[in-house]
Amino acid sequence: DTGVSQNPRHKITKRGQNVTFRCDPISEHNRLYWYRQTLGQGPEFLTYFQNEAQLEKSRLLSDRFSAERPKGSFSTLEIQRTEQGDSAMYLCASSKGRSNQPQHFGDGTRLSIL
Amino acid sequence: AQSVTQLGSHVSVSEGALVLLRCNYSSSVPPYLFWYVQYPNQGLQLLLKYTTGATLVKGINGFEAEFKKSETSFHLTKPSAHMSDAAEYFCAVSGYGNKLVFGAGTILRVKS
């Protein structure tokens, strides 16, 4: 069990630029989740995949955000035309396929918009 | 719909004292409940979970929590605080969809 891996750990970019984050889940986990955490708050759900299928998206996920999980392995989260309000920690988690299984989190990608 | 309320954004205890972090939930379906801990600039680490069965759940690092359906609570306790317990703690609830709904977190400070 090598854990959930996220890259990069930190990303600093100018407003209006596009950014992409990567998440590698625990190998035997078929569910993968993205959350966003702002300072002083708990994580908020963005979207999740079961294998390669994106099954649910939060209303927080505006049309500037897109997530993919090709072949049901790693996932990417892209933010286009970044805004100041996108500054946050983006967390990825994975779990086995049953609803009562706990989610295991990566260390996150901290995004700072200049 | 589901929600979590964590009472007390900051809790301070002395080393060796009882730790009690409060969590109340709301869920329209039988809930699955979790406690996670987060250290600065890190992700969340699972402390314990309640799914079904025994209502007193034991987790890692000496923590435990009791599911009380009548009170819609899932408070986290530890008999004796250690300096290494200083961190932020999150209570979370999930239902059939498995996405987690988190509380706002409680920062635990341990005084020597």
mmCIF file of C-alpha atoms in Angstrom:
data_model
loop_
_atom_site.group_PDB
_atom_site.id
_atom_site.type_symbol
_atom_site.label_atom_id
_atom_site.label_comp_id
_atom_site.label_asym_id
_atom_site.label_seq_id
_atom_site.Cartn_x
_atom_site.Cartn_y
_atom_site.Cartn_z
ATOM 1 C CA ASP A 1 0.000 0.000 0.000
ATOM 2 C CA THR A 2 1.906 3.022 -1.273
ATOM 3 C CA GLY A 3 -0.829 5.530 -0.457
ATOM 4 C CA VAL A 4 -2.502 8.185 -2.572
ATOM 5 C CA SER A 5 -0.020 10.364 -4.416
ATOM 6 C CA GLN A 6 -0.706 13.907 -5.620
ATOM 7 C CA ASN A 7 1.424 16.129 -7.829
ATOM 8 C CA PRO A 8 2.483 18.832 -7.673
ATOM 9 C CA ARG A 9 2.381 19.600 -3.939
ATOM 10 C CA HIS A 10 2.336 23.317 -4.574
ATOM 11 C CA LYS A 11 1.345 25.370 -7.602
ATOM 12 C CA ILE A 12 1.646 29.127 -7.935
ATOM 13 C CA THR A 13 0.194 30.719 -11.022
ATOM 14 C CA LYS A 14 -1.122 33.993 -12.342
ATOM 15 C CA ARG A 15 -4.820 34.702 -12.626
ATOM 16 C CA GLY A 16 -6.180 33.568 -15.957
ATOM 17 C CA GLN A 17 -3.741 30.707 -16.456
ATOM 18 C CA ASN A 18 -4.733 27.043 -16.721
ATOM 19 C CA VAL A 19 -3.507 24.483 -14.193
ATOM 20 C CA THR A 20 -3.646 20.692 -14.039
ATOM 21 C CA PHE A 21 -3.225 18.457 -11.012
ATOM 22 C CA ARG A 22 -2.621 14.723 -10.951
ATOM 23 C CA CYS A 23 -3.740 12.051 -8.492
ATOM 24 C CA ASP A 24 -2.542 8.455 -8.351
ATOM 25 C CA PRO A 25 -4.853 6.387 -6.131
ATOM 26 C CA ILE A 26 -4.102 3.254 -4.164
ATOM 27 C CA SER A 27 -3.814 0.586 -6.823
ATOM 28 C CA GLU A 28 -6.695 -1.682 -5.832
ATOM 29 C CA HIS A 29 -9.152 1.174 -5.208
ATOM 30 C CA ASN A 30 -11.748 1.699 -7.920
ATOM 31 C CA ARG A 31 -13.294 4.880 -6.493
ATOM 32 C CA LEU A 32 -11.508 8.218 -6.696
ATOM 33 C CA TYR A 33 -12.671 11.534 -5.229
ATOM 34 C CA TRP A 34 -11.675 15.184 -5.492
ATOM 35 C CA TYR A 35 -12.275 17.669 -2.681
ATOM 36 C CA ARG A 36 -11.399 21.336 -2.198
ATOM 37 C CA GLN A 37 -10.369 22.761 1.157
ATOM 38 C CA THR A 38 -10.119 26.475 1.881
ATOM 39 C CA LEU A 39 -8.464 27.958 4.944
ATOM 40 C CA GLY A 40 -10.340 27.236 8.147
ATOM 41 C CA GLN A 41 -12.886 24.953 6.494
ATOM 42 C CA GLY A 42 -13.436 21.251 6.081
ATOM 43 C CA PRO A 43 -12.964 19.680 2.665
ATOM 44 C CA GLU A 44 -15.846 20.113 0.202
ATOM 45 C CA PHE A 45 -16.750 17.431 -2.316
ATOM 46 C CA LEU A 46 -16.116 18.240 -5.982
ATOM 47 C CA THR A 47 -16.524 15.022 -7.950
ATOM 48 C CA TYR A 48 -15.971 11.271 -7.918
ATOM 49 C CA PHE A 49 -15.238 8.402 -10.269
ATOM 50 C CA GLN A 50 -15.980 4.737 -10.146
ATOM 51 C CA ASN A 51 -13.366 3.233 -12.424
ATOM 52 C CA GLU A 52 -13.332 5.562 -15.458
ATOM 53 C CA ALA A 53 -16.928 6.786 -15.060
ATOM 54 C CA GLN A 54 -17.517 10.185 -13.479
ATOM 55 C CA LEU A 55 -20.626 9.513 -11.387
ATOM 56 C CA GLU A 56 -21.280 12.755 -9.548
ATOM 57 C CA LYS A 57 -20.254 16.388 -9.792
ATOM 58 C CA SER A 58 -20.848 19.092 -7.211
ATOM 59 C CA ARG A 59 -22.353 22.456 -8.116
ATOM 60 C CA LEU A 60 -19.000 23.824 -6.885
ATOM 61 C CA LEU A 61 -17.483 22.373 -10.039
ATOM 62 C CA SER A 62 -18.052 25.219 -12.483
ATOM 63 C CA ASP A 63 -17.557 24.826 -16.234
ATOM 64 C CA ARG A 64 -13.950 25.993 -15.764
ATOM 65 C CA PHE A 65 -13.211 22.762 -13.933
ATOM 66 C CA SER A 66 -12.852 19.384 -15.601
ATOM 67 C CA ALA A 67 -11.762 16.031 -14.224
ATOM 68 C CA GLU A 68 -10.816 12.863 -16.015
ATOM 69 C CA ARG A 69 -9.827 9.361 -15.070
ATOM 70 C CA PRO A 70 -8.704 7.605 -18.246
ATOM 71 C CA LYS A 71 -8.616 3.815 -17.993
ATOM 72 C CA GLY A 72 -9.735 3.992 -14.390
ATOM 73 C CA SER A 73 -6.254 4.583 -13.034
ATOM 74 C CA PHE A 74 -4.824 8.046 -12.279
ATOM 75 C CA SER A 75 -6.975 11.154 -12.438
ATOM 76 C CA THR A 76 -6.390 14.753 -13.476
ATOM 77 C CA LEU A 77 -8.200 17.884 -12.379
ATOM 78 C CA GLU A 78 -7.877 20.893 -14.671
ATOM 79 C CA ILE A 79 -8.876 24.454 -13.886
ATOM 80 C CA GLN A 80 -9.102 26.822 -16.819
ATOM 81 C CA ARG A 81 -8.844 30.620 -16.582
ATOM 82 C CA THR A 82 -7.996 30.529 -12.887
ATOM 83 C CA GLU A 83 -9.511 33.120 -10.557
ATOM 84 C CA GLN A 84 -8.455 34.363 -7.123
ATOM 85 C CA GLY A 85 -11.217 32.330 -5.536
ATOM 86 C CA ASP A 86 -9.682 29.120 -6.831
ATOM 87 C CA SER A 87 -6.853 29.418 -4.299
ATOM 88 C CA ALA A 88 -7.262 26.372 -2.055
ATOM 89 C CA MET A 89 -5.913 22.945 -1.195
ATOM 90 C CA TYR A 90 -7.141 20.315 -3.663
ATOM 91 C CA LEU A 91 -7.352 16.877 -2.079
ATOM 92 C CA CYS A 92 -7.687 13.530 -3.775
ATOM 93 C CA ALA A 93 -8.942 10.396 -2.045
ATOM 94 C CA SER A 94 -9.556 6.812 -3.077
ATOM 95 C CA SER A 95 -11.516 3.894 -1.691
ATOM 96 C CA LYS A 96 -12.709 0.411 -2.479
ATOM 97 C CA GLY A 97 -16.063 0.163 -4.185
ATOM 98 C CA ARG A 98 -18.479 -0.253 -1.276
ATOM 99 C CA SER A 99 -20.165 2.721 0.376
ATOM 100 C CA ASN A 100 -18.977 1.867 3.879
ATOM 101 C CA GLN A 101 -15.317 1.780 2.897
ATOM 102 C CA PRO A 102 -13.165 4.631 4.225
ATOM 103 C CA GLN A 103 -11.505 7.089 1.897
ATOM 104 C CA HIS A 104 -7.734 7.431 1.980
ATOM 105 C CA PHE A 105 -6.412 10.900 1.246
ATOM 106 C CA GLY A 106 -3.313 12.202 -0.452
ATOM 107 C CA ASP A 107 -1.331 15.164 0.884
ATOM 108 C CA GLY A 108 -3.053 17.540 -1.532
ATOM 109 C CA THR A 109 -2.005 20.199 -4.018
ATOM 110 C CA ARG A 110 -1.972 23.742 -2.690
ATOM 111 C CA LEU A 111 -2.919 26.237 -5.396
ATOM 112 C CA SER A 112 -2.056 29.919 -5.013
ATOM 113 C CA ILE A 113 -3.323 32.446 -7.547
ATOM 114 C CA LEU A 114 -1.319 35.655 -7.839
ATOM 115 C CA ALA B 1 -29.218 15.702 2.656
ATOM 116 C CA GLN B 2 -26.445 15.352 5.179
ATOM 117 C CA SER B 3 -24.585 17.786 7.388
ATOM 118 C CA VAL B 4 -22.114 17.822 10.260
ATOM 119 C CA THR B 5 -21.712 20.298 13.089
ATOM 120 C CA GLN B 6 -18.543 20.327 15.154
ATOM 121 C CA LEU B 7 -18.977 22.265 18.374
ATOM 122 C CA GLY B 8 -15.924 24.330 19.198
ATOM 123 C CA SER B 9 -13.509 25.444 16.508
ATOM 124 C CA HIS B 10 -10.669 25.340 19.062
ATOM 125 C CA VAL B 11 -10.210 23.042 22.061
ATOM 126 C CA SER B 12 -7.315 23.315 24.495
ATOM 127 C CA VAL B 13 -6.359 20.595 26.993
ATOM 128 C CA SER B 14 -3.404 19.880 29.221
ATOM 129 C CA GLU B 15 -1.118 16.974 28.477
ATOM 130 C CA GLY B 16 -2.569 13.880 30.175
ATOM 131 C CA ALA B 17 -6.100 15.290 30.336
ATOM 132 C CA LEU B 18 -9.210 13.897 28.678
ATOM 133 C CA VAL B 19 -9.818 14.905 25.077
ATOM 134 C CA LEU B 20 -13.444 15.383 24.001
ATOM 135 C CA LEU B 21 -14.260 16.665 20.515
ATOM 136 C CA ARG B 22 -17.959 17.019 19.703
ATOM 137 C CA CYS B 23 -19.709 16.077 16.487
ATOM 138 C CA ASN B 24 -23.405 16.106 15.664
ATOM 139 C CA TYR B 25 -24.724 14.963 12.324
ATOM 140 C CA SER B 26 -27.850 15.108 10.251
ATOM 141 C CA SER B 27 -28.655 12.407 7.719
ATOM 142 C CA SER B 28 -31.763 11.311 5.858
ATOM 143 C CA VAL B 29 -30.381 7.768 5.524
ATOM 144 C CA PRO B 30 -28.518 5.534 7.976
ATOM 145 C CA PRO B 31 -25.164 7.269 8.268
ATOM 146 C CA TYR B 32 -21.611 6.122 7.997
ATOM 147 C CA LEU B 33 -19.481 8.297 10.281
ATOM 148 C CA PHE B 34 -15.763 9.025 10.268
ATOM 149 C CA TRP B 35 -13.174 10.990 12.177
ATOM 150 C CA TYR B 36 -10.067 12.220 10.382
ATOM 151 C CA VAL B 37 -7.005 14.090 11.651
ATOM 152 C CA GLN B 38 -5.025 16.623 9.633
ATOM 153 C CA TYR B 39 -1.524 17.898 10.420
ATOM 154 C CA PRO B 40 -0.315 21.147 8.822
ATOM 155 C CA ASN B 41 0.217 20.945 5.056
ATOM 156 C CA GLN B 42 -0.819 17.318 4.949
ATOM 157 C CA GLY B 43 -3.833 15.326 3.851
ATOM 158 C CA LEU B 44 -6.357 13.683 6.134
ATOM 159 C CA GLN B 45 -5.593 10.518 8.074
ATOM 160 C CA LEU B 46 -8.425 8.215 9.111
ATOM 161 C CA LEU B 47 -8.759 7.813 12.899
ATOM 162 C CA LEU B 48 -11.856 5.629 13.037
ATOM 163 C CA LYS B 49 -15.145 4.824 11.367
ATOM 164 C CA TYR B 50 -18.652 3.718 12.256
ATOM 165 C CA THR B 51 -20.640 1.799 9.670
ATOM 166 C CA THR B 52 -22.851 -0.755 11.398
ATOM 167 C CA GLY B 53 -22.686 -2.925 14.497
ATOM 168 C CA ALA B 54 -21.028 -1.915 17.748
ATOM 169 C CA THR B 55 -21.700 1.707 18.599
ATOM 170 C CA LEU B 56 -18.422 2.206 20.481
ATOM 171 C CA VAL B 57 -15.663 2.365 17.907
ATOM 172 C CA LYS B 58 -11.959 2.203 18.687
ATOM 173 C CA GLY B 59 -9.436 3.820 16.396
ATOM 174 C CA ILE B 60 -5.749 4.505 16.113
ATOM 175 C CA ASN B 61 -3.590 6.364 18.657
ATOM 176 C CA GLY B 62 -5.948 5.597 21.560
ATOM 177 C CA PHE B 63 -8.956 7.472 20.171
ATOM 178 C CA GLU B 64 -12.508 6.171 20.328
ATOM 179 C CA ALA B 65 -15.973 7.435 19.451
ATOM 180 C CA GLU B 66 -19.498 6.445 20.344
ATOM 181 C CA PHE B 67 -22.393 6.540 17.901
ATOM 182 C CA LYS B 68 -25.561 7.711 19.646
ATOM 183 C CA LYS B 69 -28.479 7.616 17.242
ATOM 184 C CA SER B 70 -30.934 9.204 19.682
ATOM 185 C CA GLU B 71 -28.630 12.203 20.091
ATOM 186 C CA THR B 72 -27.371 12.179 16.468
ATOM 187 C CA SER B 73 -23.874 12.441 17.898
ATOM 188 C CA PHE B 74 -20.480 10.869 17.265
ATOM 189 C CA HIS B 75 -18.129 12.480 19.777
ATOM 190 C CA LEU B 76 -14.410 11.660 19.736
ATOM 191 C CA THR B 77 -12.560 10.961 22.987
ATOM 192 C CA LYS B 78 -9.117 10.024 24.226
ATOM 193 C CA PRO B 79 -8.460 9.382 27.929
ATOM 194 C CA SER B 80 -5.045 11.063 28.062
ATOM 195 C CA ALA B 81 -3.823 13.733 25.649
ATOM 196 C CA HIS B 82 -0.315 13.655 24.266
ATOM 197 C CA MET B 83 1.587 16.537 22.719
ATOM 198 C CA SER B 84 1.580 14.700 19.395
ATOM 199 C CA ASP B 85 -2.254 14.850 19.334
ATOM 200 C CA ALA B 86 -2.153 18.574 18.533
ATOM 201 C CA ALA B 87 -3.746 18.830 15.080
ATOM 202 C CA GLU B 88 -7.057 19.597 13.376
ATOM 203 C CA TYR B 89 -9.805 17.010 13.614
ATOM 204 C CA PHE B 90 -12.673 16.570 11.175
ATOM 205 C CA CYS B 91 -15.893 14.641 11.605
ATOM 206 C CA ALA B 92 -17.546 13.437 8.395
ATOM 207 C CA VAL B 93 -20.730 11.673 7.356
ATOM 208 C CA SER B 94 -21.550 9.745 4.216
ATOM 209 C CA GLY B 95 -24.604 7.985 2.907
ATOM 210 C CA TYR B 96 -25.217 5.695 -0.005
ATOM 211 C CA GLY B 97 -23.261 7.810 -2.462
ATOM 212 C CA ASN B 98 -20.095 7.535 -0.409
ATOM 213 C CA LYS B 99 -19.091 11.187 -0.839
ATOM 214 C CA LEU B 100 -18.064 12.652 2.489
ATOM 215 C CA VAL B 101 -19.650 15.717 4.050
ATOM 216 C CA PHE B 102 -17.255 17.269 6.551
ATOM 217 C CA GLY B 103 -17.662 19.517 9.533
ATOM 218 C CA ALA B 104 -15.661 22.730 9.776
ATOM 219 C CA GLY B 105 -13.036 21.095 11.963
ATOM 220 C CA THR B 106 -11.750 21.467 15.527
ATOM 221 C CA ILE B 107 -8.182 22.511 16.233
ATOM 222 C CA LEU B 108 -6.841 20.681 19.278
ATOM 223 C CA ARG B 109 -4.127 22.363 21.299
ATOM 224 C CA VAL B 110 -2.251 20.360 23.940
ATOM 225 C CA LYS B 111 -0.526 22.322 26.693
ATOM 226 C CA SER B 112 2.505 20.988 28.525
#
